[in-house]
C-alpha cells in the first residue's frame, strides 16, 4: 500500500473517470462496424471522384499550376479530418430531447467533459481507420506523396484539428437546449467549414479578401492549415498553426461552457 | 380493364392526398420549415462555389463549362428535392423496417410502400428544388420552350432516386440495421450524379448507368435538356421504369421476409 499525494490522487481519479468515458466511446464506435464501413466506402469514392476531377483540370489547362497528385493528397487530408471528427452533438441532442441530461448533470462528472471524452474515444478508433483509407486511396489514385515528411506533420496536426473540431461539436450540441434540433446549427457550421476551411480547394485559389476573412475564423486551422503542410505551399507555419489550434480549442471550450452554464441556469429557473 | 384502371387511379389519388397531408404536417412548424429550406438552398450555393472558383481558372473540364455544370447540378438538386419533399419517408425506411414499424402500415388497404415513403415530407427538399431551379435558369442552357423538359427531367431523376433509396433501405429486411450504410450508398449515387459524366471512363461509366444509376439522375436528363432527342427520352423512360419496377419488386420480396415488431400502434 502506498500513500500518494492527495491532490495527485484526485487528479488521477478525474483522469480515470474521463478515460472511462473515452473508452466507452471507443467501444461504441467499434460496435458499429456498418457505419464505419459506410464511411470508408464513401471516403474512397470521394477521393476517386476528385482524382478524376484534378486529372481533367490538368488536361484542360496547365496554368492552374497545381500538381494533381499534390491536390489529391491535400483533399485526402482535409476529408480525413472531416470524416474522423465524431458527431457528438447528435447524442447531446438526444440527451436533451429525452430529458436524460437532467440526471446526467447531477453526476460527479461534467456532462460536457463526458461527451467530449466520449467523442475523443470514437475519434481514437475512426481516425486511424480513415487515415489508412485516405493514404491507400490517395496512393492508388495519385501515387506516393511528394513530401512524405510534410505529410507526416500534416497527419499529426490533422489529428489535433479533429480533436479541436470535436470540441466545437460539443459546443454545437449545447445549442439543442434552445433549438431542440441541432441540425440547422450544424449545417451552418459544416458549410462554413467546407468553404472557409478549404475542404475541396486550397484557400490560395480564392480571392485575397476571402482568405483574409477566412483567417479570422477557426476553419482554416482545422482543414487547410494541416493539409497544406503536405503540399509545397503551406497556408501557415507549423508553429503558428499549433498556436492557432490552441487558441481555438480554448475559445471553443469557453463558448461551450458559457452556453451550458446559461442553459443549466434556465433549466433550474424553469424547472426543466 | 376499367376495374384495374379504377384501382390505379384510386391509388394515385391516395398518393396525392398522402403527399398533401405530409407536406401540411411539415408546414405545421413553419419557422423550422422555412429555416431548413433556406439552409439547404444556401448549402447548394456554397457547394457550387467549388465549380465557380475552379472554372474561373480553366475554360472547361472535359467539355463541361460552368453553364453545363450548373444545369447538371440544378437537375440533380431538383430531382433530390422532389424525392425527399414528396417521399421523405424513404430516408428512414430501413429503420422503420428494422424497428418493426411496418406493422401498422401492412394492414392498410393501399400499397405498403406508398405509405412508408409518403408519410413524411422533408422541408429541406423545397430548398433543393428552389436552388436547383435557380441554377438551371442561371445556366443559360434552357429557354422557355425547355420548361416542360426540365419538369420531365426532374421527375425522372426523382423517381430513380426514390427507387434507389427503396432498394438500398430494403436491405434491412434481410440484413437488420443498415440505416447508416443505406444512407451512405444513397449519398454515393447522389455524389456521382453531381459530377460531369466525362470524368468517368471504362467500367466505372457502365456502373454509373446500371448498379449506381447516377446516369439516369443527372447526365441523361441534363443531356435531354441541352440537346433534346427522342432516343434520349426513350432511354430515360426505359431506365426510370426499370428502376421503379426493381424497387417495387425488391420491397415486395422483402415484405415476405419481414418479421413483425409486435407493435401495438394505431394509424390513420
Short mmCIF file of C-alpha atoms in Angstrom, two decimals:
data_model
loop_
_atom_site.label_atom_id
_atom_site.label_comp_id
_atom_site.label_asym_id
_atom_site.label_seq_id
_atom_site.Cartn_x
_atom_site.Cartn_y
_atom_site.Cartn_z
CA UNK A 1 0.00 0.00 0.00
CA UNK A 2 1.35 3.39 -0.88
CA UNK A 3 0.19 6.74 0.35
CA UNK A 4 0.14 9.20 -2.54
CA UNK A 5 -0.17 12.93 -2.66
CA UNK A 6 -3.91 13.63 -2.14
CA UNK A 7 -4.12 16.20 -4.97
CA UNK A 8 -2.31 13.91 -7.36
CA UNK A 9 -4.68 11.11 -6.35
CA UNK A 10 -7.67 13.33 -7.04
CA UNK A 11 -6.27 14.32 -10.43
CA UNK A 12 -5.69 10.70 -11.33
CA UNK A 13 -9.25 9.84 -10.30
CA UNK A 14 -10.62 12.61 -12.52
CA UNK A 15 -8.48 11.43 -15.41
CA UNK A 16 -9.59 7.82 -14.86
CA UNK A 17 -13.22 8.97 -14.90
CA UNK A 18 -12.92 10.69 -18.27
CA UNK A 19 -10.74 7.91 -19.61
CA UNK A 20 -13.63 5.55 -18.82
CA UNK A 21 -15.97 7.77 -20.90
CA UNK A 22 -13.43 7.78 -23.73
CA UNK A 23 -13.11 4.03 -23.54
CA UNK A 24 -16.91 3.75 -23.76
CA UNK A 25 -16.90 5.96 -26.87
CA UNK A 26 -14.20 3.79 -28.44
CA UNK A 27 -16.10 0.58 -27.76
CA UNK A 28 -19.40 2.00 -29.01
CA UNK A 29 -17.76 3.12 -32.25
CA UNK A 30 -16.24 -0.36 -32.60
CA UNK A 31 -19.67 -1.92 -32.08
CA UNK A 32 -20.99 -0.15 -35.20
CA UNK A 33 -18.81 -1.57 -37.98
CA UNK A 34 -21.54 -0.92 -40.56
CA UNK A 35 -21.32 2.83 -40.04
CA UNK A 36 -17.54 2.78 -40.26
CA UNK A 37 -17.64 0.66 -43.40
CA UNK A 38 -20.12 3.07 -45.00
CA UNK A 39 -17.78 5.97 -44.24
CA UNK A 40 -14.79 4.05 -45.59
CA UNK A 41 -16.53 3.28 -48.91
CA UNK A 42 -17.81 6.84 -49.21
CA UNK A 43 -14.37 8.28 -48.47
CA UNK A 44 -12.65 6.05 -51.03
CA UNK A 45 -15.18 7.02 -53.70
CA UNK A 46 -14.86 10.75 -52.94
CA UNK A 47 -11.12 10.54 -53.49
CA UNK A 48 -11.71 8.58 -56.70
CA UNK A 49 -14.03 11.32 -58.00
CA UNK A 50 -11.59 14.10 -57.12
CA UNK A 51 -8.65 12.32 -58.67
CA UNK A 52 -10.71 12.30 -61.90
CA UNK A 53 -11.58 16.00 -61.46
CA UNK A 54 -7.96 17.08 -60.96
CA UNK A 55 -6.67 14.93 -63.82
CA UNK A 56 -9.26 16.59 -66.07
CA UNK A 57 -8.27 20.04 -64.79
CA UNK A 58 -4.60 19.33 -65.50
CA UNK A 59 -5.52 18.19 -69.03
CA UNK A 60 -7.56 21.35 -69.60
CA UNK A 61 -5.02 23.95 -68.59
CA UNK A 62 -1.54 23.75 -67.14
CA UNK A 63 -1.79 27.33 -65.88
CA UNK A 64 -3.62 26.09 -62.79
CA UNK A 65 -0.09 25.39 -61.57
CA UNK A 66 -1.15 22.66 -59.23
CA UNK A 67 0.07 19.12 -59.43
CA UNK A 68 -2.98 16.79 -59.48
CA UNK A 69 -1.06 14.40 -57.24
CA UNK A 70 -0.45 17.08 -54.63
CA UNK A 71 -4.07 18.22 -54.85
CA UNK A 72 -5.38 14.72 -54.20
CA UNK A 73 -3.16 14.30 -51.13
CA UNK A 74 -4.44 17.70 -49.95
CA UNK A 75 -8.09 16.61 -50.31
CA UNK A 76 -7.29 13.25 -48.70
CA UNK A 77 -6.05 15.11 -45.62
CA UNK A 78 -8.93 17.62 -45.39
CA UNK A 79 -11.57 14.91 -45.91
CA UNK A 80 -9.80 12.69 -43.39
CA UNK A 81 -10.14 15.36 -40.69
CA UNK A 82 -13.82 16.00 -41.55
CA UNK A 83 -14.75 12.31 -41.64
CA UNK A 84 -12.86 11.44 -38.45
CA UNK A 85 -14.43 14.04 -36.13
CA UNK A 86 -17.40 12.32 -34.44
CA UNK A 87 -20.80 14.00 -34.44
CA UNK A 88 -21.14 14.12 -30.64
CA UNK A 89 -23.84 16.80 -30.86
CA UNK A 90 -26.33 14.15 -32.04
CA UNK A 91 -26.00 12.23 -28.75
CA UNK A 92 -26.18 15.51 -26.82
CA UNK A 93 -29.36 16.46 -28.69
CA UNK A 94 -30.80 13.06 -27.79
CA UNK A 95 -29.82 13.52 -24.11
CA UNK A 96 -31.60 16.87 -24.05
CA UNK A 97 -34.66 15.74 -26.01
CA UNK A 98 -35.22 12.69 -23.81
CA UNK A 99 -34.53 14.66 -20.64
CA UNK A 100 -31.63 12.32 -19.74
CA UNK A 101 -29.46 15.38 -19.27
CA UNK A 102 -31.40 16.20 -16.09
CA UNK A 103 -29.88 13.27 -14.21
CA UNK A 104 -26.58 13.29 -16.12
CA UNK A 105 -25.68 16.78 -14.90
CA UNK A 106 -26.21 15.61 -11.34
CA UNK A 107 -23.38 13.04 -11.71
CA UNK A 108 -19.95 13.78 -10.24
CA UNK A 109 -18.58 14.35 -13.76
CA UNK A 110 -19.02 17.23 -16.13
CA UNK A 111 -21.62 16.40 -18.78
CA UNK A 112 -19.66 18.42 -21.35
CA UNK A 113 -16.41 16.73 -20.34
CA UNK A 114 -18.02 13.30 -20.52
CA UNK A 115 -19.42 13.97 -24.00
CA UNK A 116 -16.06 15.34 -25.18
CA UNK A 117 -14.21 12.32 -23.78
CA UNK A 118 -16.78 10.01 -25.39
CA UNK A 119 -16.20 11.77 -28.72
CA UNK A 120 -12.42 11.55 -28.37
CA UNK A 121 -12.79 7.81 -27.76
CA UNK A 122 -14.73 7.45 -31.01
CA UNK A 123 -12.12 9.62 -32.73
CA UNK A 124 -9.36 7.29 -31.50
CA UNK A 125 -10.99 4.47 -33.48
CA UNK A 126 -12.14 6.40 -36.53
CA UNK A 127 -9.04 8.49 -37.20
CA UNK A 128 -6.58 5.61 -37.74
CA UNK A 129 -9.04 3.65 -39.88
CA UNK A 130 -9.90 6.66 -42.03
CA UNK A 131 -6.22 7.60 -42.27
CA UNK A 132 -5.40 4.20 -43.73
CA UNK A 133 -8.22 4.68 -46.27
CA UNK A 134 -7.06 8.24 -47.04
CA UNK A 135 -3.47 7.20 -47.67
CA UNK A 136 -4.34 3.99 -49.54
CA UNK A 137 -6.84 5.74 -51.83
CA UNK A 138 -4.60 8.77 -52.46
CA UNK A 139 -1.65 6.45 -53.22
CA UNK A 140 -3.80 4.31 -55.53
CA UNK A 141 -5.31 7.24 -57.44
CA UNK A 142 -2.35 9.64 -57.44
CA UNK A 143 0.80 7.77 -56.49
CA UNK A 144 3.09 8.28 -53.47
CA UNK A 145 3.18 11.66 -51.68
CA UNK A 146 5.71 14.16 -52.97
CA UNK A 147 6.64 15.34 -49.49
CA UNK A 148 6.45 12.40 -47.05
CA UNK A 149 7.91 14.45 -44.18
CA UNK A 150 5.33 17.22 -44.76
CA UNK A 151 2.60 14.59 -44.88
CA UNK A 152 3.68 13.18 -41.50
CA UNK A 153 3.46 16.67 -39.96
CA UNK A 154 0.08 17.20 -41.67
CA UNK A 155 -1.21 13.94 -40.14
CA UNK A 156 -0.09 14.96 -36.64
CA UNK A 157 -1.78 18.36 -36.95
CA UNK A 158 -4.84 16.80 -38.61
CA UNK A 159 -5.35 14.60 -35.57
CA UNK A 160 -5.17 17.59 -33.22
CA UNK A 161 -7.50 19.56 -35.52
CA UNK A 162 -10.05 16.70 -35.47
CA UNK A 163 -9.94 16.73 -31.64
CA UNK A 164 -10.49 20.52 -31.54
CA UNK A 165 -13.34 20.13 -34.04
CA UNK A 166 -14.89 17.54 -31.70
CA UNK A 167 -14.76 20.20 -29.00
CA UNK A 168 -16.66 22.61 -31.24
CA UNK A 169 -19.17 19.81 -31.95
CA UNK A 170 -19.77 19.70 -28.19
CA UNK A 171 -20.49 23.46 -28.29
CA UNK A 172 -22.96 22.85 -31.15
CA UNK A 173 -24.65 20.14 -29.06
CA UNK A 174 -25.37 22.67 -26.30
CA UNK A 175 -27.47 24.64 -28.82
CA UNK A 176 -30.09 21.87 -28.51
CA UNK A 177 -31.11 23.38 -25.14
CA UNK A 178 -32.60 26.29 -27.10
CA UNK A 179 -33.36 24.94 -30.59
CA UNK A 180 -34.25 21.35 -29.75
CA UNK A 181 -32.87 20.29 -33.13
CA UNK A 182 -29.17 20.96 -33.73
CA UNK A 183 -29.29 20.13 -37.46
CA UNK A 184 -29.67 23.77 -38.67
CA UNK A 185 -26.79 24.94 -36.46
CA UNK A 186 -24.63 22.06 -37.69
CA UNK A 187 -25.48 22.75 -41.32
CA UNK A 188 -24.28 26.35 -40.99
CA UNK A 189 -21.12 25.22 -39.21
CA UNK A 190 -20.47 22.49 -41.79
CA UNK A 191 -20.90 24.76 -44.82
CA UNK A 192 -18.63 27.42 -43.32
CA UNK A 193 -16.10 24.68 -42.62
CA UNK A 194 -16.25 23.45 -46.21
CA UNK A 195 -15.74 26.87 -47.78
CA UNK A 196 -13.70 28.88 -45.27
CA UNK A 197 -11.75 25.76 -44.28
CA UNK A 198 -10.73 24.98 -47.86
CA UNK A 199 -12.14 21.45 -47.95
CA UNK A 200 -12.06 20.89 -51.71
CA UNK A 201 -9.82 23.73 -52.86
CA UNK A 202 -6.81 25.23 -51.09
CA UNK A 203 -7.59 28.73 -49.84
CA UNK A 204 -4.95 30.15 -52.18
CA UNK A 205 -7.42 29.54 -55.03
CA UNK A 206 -9.85 32.07 -53.58
CA UNK A 207 -9.69 35.91 -53.80
CA UNK A 208 -7.43 37.72 -51.30
CA UNK A 209 -10.32 39.27 -49.35
CA UNK A 210 -11.91 35.85 -48.91
CA UNK A 211 -8.67 34.44 -47.48
CA UNK A 212 -8.35 37.38 -45.09
CA UNK A 213 -11.89 36.80 -43.78
CA UNK A 214 -11.31 33.03 -43.55
CA UNK A 215 -8.20 33.56 -41.43
CA UNK A 216 -10.31 35.32 -38.78
CA UNK A 217 -12.30 32.09 -38.26
CA UNK A 218 -11.19 28.71 -36.83
CA UNK A 219 -11.93 26.84 -40.07
CA UNK A 220 -8.58 27.19 -41.91
CA UNK A 221 -6.77 25.85 -38.84
CA UNK A 222 -8.94 22.71 -38.98
CA UNK A 223 -8.54 21.81 -42.65
CA UNK A 224 -6.37 23.92 -44.96
CA UNK A 225 -3.75 24.57 -42.25
CA UNK A 226 -2.84 20.93 -41.56
CA UNK A 227 -3.46 19.64 -45.12
CA UNK A 228 -1.39 22.35 -46.82
CA UNK A 229 1.63 21.24 -44.78
CA UNK A 230 1.72 18.21 -47.08
CA UNK A 231 1.96 20.49 -50.14
CA UNK A 232 4.62 22.86 -51.42
CA UNK A 233 2.58 25.90 -50.37
CA UNK A 234 1.67 25.73 -46.65
CA UNK A 235 -1.04 28.15 -45.54
CA UNK A 236 0.79 28.86 -42.29
CA UNK A 237 3.94 27.77 -40.47
CA UNK A 238 3.59 24.70 -38.22
CA UNK A 239 4.35 26.77 -35.09
CA UNK A 240 1.67 29.33 -35.97
CA UNK A 241 -0.79 26.53 -36.67
CA UNK A 242 -0.08 24.96 -33.25
CA UNK A 243 -0.76 28.27 -31.50
CA UNK A 244 -3.88 28.90 -33.61
CA UNK A 245 -5.29 25.47 -32.77
CA UNK A 246 -4.55 26.00 -29.06
CA UNK A 247 -6.33 29.38 -29.16
CA UNK A 248 -9.42 27.97 -30.88
CA UNK A 249 -9.50 24.97 -28.52
CA UNK A 250 -9.65 27.34 -25.54
CA UNK A 251 -12.19 29.56 -27.29
CA UNK A 252 -14.42 26.60 -28.22
CA UNK A 253 -14.33 25.20 -24.70
CA UNK A 254 -15.10 28.62 -23.18
CA UNK A 255 -18.08 29.08 -25.53
CA UNK A 256 -19.41 25.59 -24.78
CA UNK A 257 -19.07 26.18 -21.02
CA UNK A 258 -20.67 29.63 -21.08
CA UNK A 259 -23.63 28.37 -23.14
CA UNK A 260 -24.02 25.28 -20.97
CA UNK A 261 -23.94 27.29 -17.71
CA UNK A 262 -26.61 29.60 -19.09
CA UNK A 263 -28.74 26.64 -20.17
CA UNK A 264 -28.43 24.99 -16.76
CA UNK A 265 -29.44 28.26 -15.04
CA UNK A 266 -32.54 28.39 -17.25
CA UNK A 267 -33.20 24.73 -16.53
CA UNK A 268 -33.14 25.40 -12.77
CA UNK A 269 -35.26 28.54 -13.03
CA UNK A 270 -37.85 26.97 -15.34
CA UNK A 271 -37.76 23.56 -13.77
CA UNK A 272 -36.57 21.80 -16.95
CA UNK B 1 -59.78 -3.40 -67.59
CA UNK B 2 -61.87 -0.48 -66.29
CA UNK B 3 -61.75 -2.06 -62.81
CA UNK B 4 -57.97 -2.11 -62.90
CA UNK B 5 -57.87 1.49 -64.07
CA UNK B 6 -60.22 2.41 -61.23
CA UNK B 7 -57.87 0.80 -58.68
CA UNK B 8 -54.84 2.56 -60.17
CA UNK B 9 -56.48 5.97 -60.32
CA UNK B 10 -57.66 5.45 -56.73
CA UNK B 11 -54.09 4.66 -55.69
CA UNK B 12 -52.85 7.78 -57.49
CA UNK B 13 -55.47 9.94 -55.75
CA UNK B 14 -54.47 8.39 -52.46
CA UNK B 15 -50.77 9.08 -53.16
CA UNK B 16 -51.56 12.71 -53.91
CA UNK B 17 -53.62 13.03 -50.71
CA UNK B 18 -50.83 11.36 -48.68
CA UNK B 19 -48.23 13.77 -50.03
CA UNK B 20 -50.51 16.77 -49.38
CA UNK B 21 -51.06 15.57 -45.83
CA UNK B 22 -47.36 15.05 -45.09
CA UNK B 23 -46.48 18.45 -46.58
CA UNK B 24 -49.16 20.11 -44.40
CA UNK B 25 -47.72 18.26 -41.42
CA UNK B 26 -44.22 19.56 -42.21
CA UNK B 27 -45.64 23.06 -42.68
CA UNK B 28 -47.16 22.97 -39.20
CA UNK B 29 -43.79 24.10 -37.83
CA UNK B 30 -43.50 27.00 -40.24
CA UNK B 31 -40.32 28.52 -38.77
CA UNK B 32 -38.38 25.25 -38.84
CA UNK B 33 -39.75 24.50 -42.33
CA UNK B 34 -38.54 27.80 -43.78
CA UNK B 35 -35.20 27.59 -41.98
CA UNK B 36 -34.45 24.10 -43.31
CA UNK B 37 -35.47 25.02 -46.84
CA UNK B 38 -33.35 28.19 -46.81
CA UNK B 39 -30.34 26.42 -45.30
CA UNK B 40 -30.48 23.72 -47.95
CA UNK B 41 -30.52 26.37 -50.68
CA UNK B 42 -27.52 28.06 -49.04
CA UNK B 43 -25.84 24.65 -48.79
CA UNK B 44 -26.17 24.10 -52.54
CA UNK B 45 -24.92 27.60 -53.32
CA UNK B 46 -21.86 27.08 -51.12
CA UNK B 47 -21.04 23.74 -52.70
CA UNK B 48 -21.32 25.25 -56.15
CA UNK B 49 -18.62 27.80 -55.32
CA UNK B 50 -16.15 24.94 -55.88
CA UNK B 51 -17.07 24.87 -59.55
CA UNK B 52 -17.23 28.66 -59.87
CA UNK B 53 -13.69 29.02 -58.48
CA UNK B 54 -12.31 26.05 -60.43
CA UNK B 55 -13.87 27.02 -63.76
CA UNK B 56 -12.62 30.58 -63.35
CA UNK B 57 -9.14 29.04 -63.71
CA UNK B 58 -9.80 26.63 -66.59
CA UNK B 59 -12.17 27.11 -69.57
CA UNK B 60 -13.81 23.70 -69.21
CA UNK B 61 -13.44 20.32 -67.57
CA UNK B 62 -13.66 17.59 -70.24
CA UNK B 63 -16.17 19.61 -72.27
CA UNK B 64 -18.23 20.87 -69.33
CA UNK B 65 -18.33 24.66 -68.99
CA UNK B 66 -19.78 26.45 -65.97
CA UNK B 67 -23.26 26.60 -67.58
CA UNK B 68 -23.24 22.84 -68.22
CA UNK B 69 -22.19 22.06 -64.65
CA UNK B 70 -24.88 24.46 -63.34
CA UNK B 71 -27.51 22.65 -65.44
CA UNK B 72 -26.35 19.24 -64.20
CA UNK B 73 -26.22 20.41 -60.59
CA UNK B 74 -29.62 22.07 -60.93
CA UNK B 75 -31.31 18.97 -62.36
CA UNK B 76 -29.90 16.73 -59.62
CA UNK B 77 -30.90 19.24 -56.92
CA UNK B 78 -34.46 19.40 -58.29
CA UNK B 79 -34.64 15.59 -58.52
CA UNK B 80 -33.34 15.05 -54.99
CA UNK B 81 -35.53 17.86 -53.66
CA UNK B 82 -38.64 16.39 -55.24
CA UNK B 83 -37.73 12.93 -53.94
CA UNK B 84 -37.33 13.96 -50.30
CA UNK B 85 -40.19 16.50 -50.37
CA UNK B 86 -42.71 14.05 -51.81
CA UNK B 87 -41.32 10.74 -50.49
CA UNK B 88 -39.31 11.83 -47.45
CA UNK B 89 -40.01 8.52 -45.71
CA UNK B 90 -37.51 6.82 -48.00
CA UNK B 91 -34.56 8.02 -45.90
CA UNK B 92 -35.97 6.32 -42.78
CA UNK B 93 -37.22 3.17 -44.48
CA UNK B 94 -34.52 0.83 -43.16
CA UNK B 95 -35.10 2.00 -39.58
CA UNK B 96 -38.86 1.58 -40.00
CA UNK B 97 -38.28 -1.98 -41.28
CA UNK B 98 -35.73 -2.87 -38.62
CA UNK B 99 -37.77 -1.47 -35.72
CA UNK B 100 -40.90 -3.32 -36.85
CA UNK B 101 -42.79 -0.10 -37.55
CA UNK B 102 -44.25 -1.54 -40.76
CA UNK B 103 -46.78 -3.44 -38.63
CA UNK B 104 -49.16 -0.50 -38.58
CA UNK B 105 -48.85 0.01 -42.33
CA UNK B 106 -49.15 -3.55 -43.62
CA UNK B 107 -52.79 -3.79 -42.57
CA UNK B 108 -53.74 -0.67 -44.54
CA UNK B 109 -55.71 -1.07 -47.79
CA UNK B 110 -53.26 0.76 -50.09
CA UNK B 111 -49.73 -0.42 -51.06
CA UNK B 112 -47.44 -0.53 -48.01
CA UNK B 113 -44.52 1.06 -49.87
CA UNK B 114 -46.64 4.09 -50.69
CA UNK B 115 -47.41 4.66 -47.01
CA UNK B 116 -43.83 4.02 -45.92
CA UNK B 117 -42.24 6.58 -48.24
CA UNK B 118 -45.10 9.08 -48.45
CA UNK B 119 -45.73 9.51 -44.75
CA UNK B 120 -43.05 12.15 -44.37
CA UNK B 121 -42.08 15.25 -46.24
CA UNK B 122 -38.65 16.77 -45.71
CA UNK B 123 -38.78 20.59 -45.87
CA UNK B 124 -35.13 20.77 -46.99
CA UNK B 125 -36.35 19.32 -50.31
CA UNK B 126 -38.07 22.60 -51.10
CA UNK B 127 -34.73 24.40 -50.70
CA UNK B 128 -33.18 21.91 -53.12
CA UNK B 129 -35.97 22.44 -55.66
CA UNK B 130 -35.77 26.25 -55.49
CA UNK B 131 -31.96 26.40 -55.64
CA UNK B 132 -31.92 23.76 -58.40
CA UNK B 133 -34.35 25.77 -60.50
CA UNK B 134 -32.29 28.91 -59.90
CA UNK B 135 -29.16 27.11 -61.13
CA UNK B 136 -30.97 25.82 -64.21
CA UNK B 137 -32.15 29.35 -65.06
CA UNK B 138 -28.69 30.84 -64.42
CA UNK B 139 -27.02 28.12 -66.50
CA UNK B 140 -28.29 29.84 -69.64
CA UNK B 141 -28.91 26.45 -71.24
CA UNK B 142 -32.73 26.49 -71.03
CA UNK B 143 -35.22 28.68 -72.88
CA UNK B 144 -38.95 29.00 -72.21
CA UNK B 145 -39.67 26.07 -74.53
CA UNK B 146 -37.42 23.88 -72.40
CA UNK B 147 -39.55 24.23 -69.26
CA UNK B 148 -41.59 21.02 -69.85
CA UNK B 149 -38.30 19.16 -70.39
CA UNK B 150 -36.95 20.48 -67.09
CA UNK B 151 -40.08 19.23 -65.30
CA UNK B 152 -39.87 15.83 -67.02
CA UNK B 153 -36.13 15.55 -66.28
CA UNK B 154 -36.62 16.47 -62.60
CA UNK B 155 -39.46 13.97 -62.14
CA UNK B 156 -37.49 11.22 -63.91
CA UNK B 157 -34.46 11.82 -61.69
CA UNK B 158 -36.68 11.87 -58.59
CA UNK B 159 -38.26 8.50 -59.47
CA UNK B 160 -34.81 6.95 -59.95
CA UNK B 161 -33.57 8.37 -56.64
CA UNK B 162 -36.63 7.14 -54.72
CA UNK B 163 -36.23 3.71 -56.36
CA UNK B 164 -32.56 3.62 -55.42
CA UNK B 165 -33.34 4.56 -51.81
CA UNK B 166 -36.07 1.88 -51.61
CA UNK B 167 -33.70 -0.82 -52.89
CA UNK B 168 -30.86 0.23 -50.58
CA UNK B 169 -33.05 0.58 -47.47
CA UNK B 170 -34.88 -2.68 -48.22
CA UNK B 171 -31.61 -4.43 -47.34
CA UNK B 172 -32.84 -4.06 -43.75
CA UNK B 173 -35.39 -6.83 -44.44
CA UNK B 174 -32.53 -9.32 -44.65
CA UNK B 175 -29.51 -7.67 -43.01
CA UNK B 176 -31.01 -5.96 -39.94
CA UNK B 177 -29.80 -2.46 -39.05
CA UNK B 178 -28.50 -0.92 -42.28
CA UNK B 179 -29.67 2.68 -41.91
CA UNK B 180 -26.24 4.26 -41.93
CA UNK B 181 -24.84 2.11 -44.76
CA UNK B 182 -28.02 2.56 -46.86
CA UNK B 183 -27.86 6.33 -46.45
CA UNK B 184 -24.19 6.44 -47.34
CA UNK B 185 -24.77 4.41 -50.51
CA UNK B 186 -27.63 6.73 -51.47
CA UNK B 187 -25.23 9.64 -50.97
CA UNK B 188 -22.78 7.87 -53.30
CA UNK B 189 -25.42 7.81 -56.06
CA UNK B 190 -26.13 11.48 -55.46
CA UNK B 191 -22.45 12.37 -55.42
CA UNK B 192 -21.69 10.66 -58.74
CA UNK B 193 -24.74 12.35 -60.30
CA UNK B 194 -23.31 15.78 -59.48
CA UNK B 195 -20.07 15.43 -61.45
CA UNK B 196 -19.66 15.57 -65.25
CA UNK B 197 -20.01 12.09 -66.75
CA UNK B 198 -16.98 12.69 -68.97
CA UNK B 199 -14.78 12.43 -65.88
CA UNK B 200 -15.55 8.75 -65.62
CA UNK B 201 -14.35 6.25 -68.18
CA UNK B 202 -14.12 2.48 -68.66
CA UNK B 203 -16.08 0.07 -66.45
CA UNK B 204 -16.98 2.83 -63.99
CA UNK B 205 -19.01 4.51 -66.72
CA UNK B 206 -21.07 1.33 -67.15
CA UNK B 207 -21.56 1.07 -63.41
CA UNK B 208 -22.97 4.62 -63.39
CA UNK B 209 -25.73 3.54 -65.78
CA UNK B 210 -26.52 0.25 -64.03
CA UNK B 211 -25.66 -0.51 -60.39
CA UNK B 212 -25.27 3.16 -59.40
CA UNK B 213 -27.95 4.88 -61.51
CA UNK B 214 -26.27 8.31 -61.49
CA UNK B 215 -26.57 8.43 -65.29
CA UNK B 216 -30.37 8.46 -65.08
CA UNK B 217 -30.44 11.09 -62.32
CA UNK B 218 -28.11 13.70 -63.78
CA UNK B 219 -26.33 13.11 -67.08
CA UNK B 220 -29.13 11.85 -69.33
CA UNK B 221 -31.81 14.29 -68.05
CA UNK B 222 -29.33 17.18 -68.45
CA UNK B 223 -28.46 15.97 -71.94
CA UNK B 224 -32.16 15.80 -72.79
CA UNK B 225 -32.50 19.49 -71.90
CA UNK B 226 -29.29 20.51 -73.67
CA UNK B 227 -29.92 18.56 -76.87
CA UNK B 228 -33.47 17.13 -76.91
CA UNK B 229 -33.78 13.83 -78.76
CA UNK B 230 -36.37 11.07 -78.89
CA UNK B 231 -33.66 8.44 -78.25
CA UNK B 232 -32.52 10.07 -75.03
CA UNK B 233 -36.15 10.45 -73.92
CA UNK B 234 -36.75 6.77 -74.68
CA UNK B 235 -33.58 5.77 -72.81
CA UNK B 236 -34.65 7.76 -69.76
CA UNK B 237 -38.19 6.34 -69.91
CA UNK B 238 -36.91 2.77 -70.04
CA UNK B 239 -34.33 3.37 -67.31
CA UNK B 240 -36.82 5.04 -64.96
CA UNK B 241 -39.40 2.26 -65.48
CA UNK B 242 -36.79 -0.45 -64.89
CA UNK B 243 -35.51 1.08 -61.63
CA UNK B 244 -39.06 1.68 -60.35
CA UNK B 245 -40.08 -1.91 -61.11
CA UNK B 246 -36.95 -3.33 -59.48
CA UNK B 247 -37.57 -1.22 -56.36
CA UNK B 248 -41.21 -2.36 -56.08
CA UNK B 249 -40.16 -5.99 -56.61
CA UNK B 250 -37.35 -5.88 -54.03
CA UNK B 251 -39.66 -4.27 -51.45
CA UNK B 252 -42.36 -6.89 -52.09
CA UNK B 253 -39.81 -9.70 -51.68
CA UNK B 254 -38.64 -8.02 -48.51
CA UNK B 255 -42.15 -7.88 -47.09
CA UNK B 256 -42.29 -11.68 -47.33
CA UNK B 257 -39.16 -11.87 -45.17
CA UNK B 258 -40.43 -9.19 -42.76
CA UNK B 259 -40.92 -10.25 -39.18
CA UNK B 260 -43.27 -8.21 -37.08
CA UNK B 261 -42.07 -5.92 -34.36
CA UNK B 262 -45.22 -6.88 -32.41
CA UNK B 263 -46.08 -3.22 -32.17
CA UNK B 264 -49.42 -2.12 -30.86
CA UNK B 265 -49.96 1.14 -32.65
CA UNK B 266 -52.82 2.94 -34.25
CA UNK B 267 -52.56 4.54 -37.63
CA UNK B 268 -54.75 6.85 -39.61
#
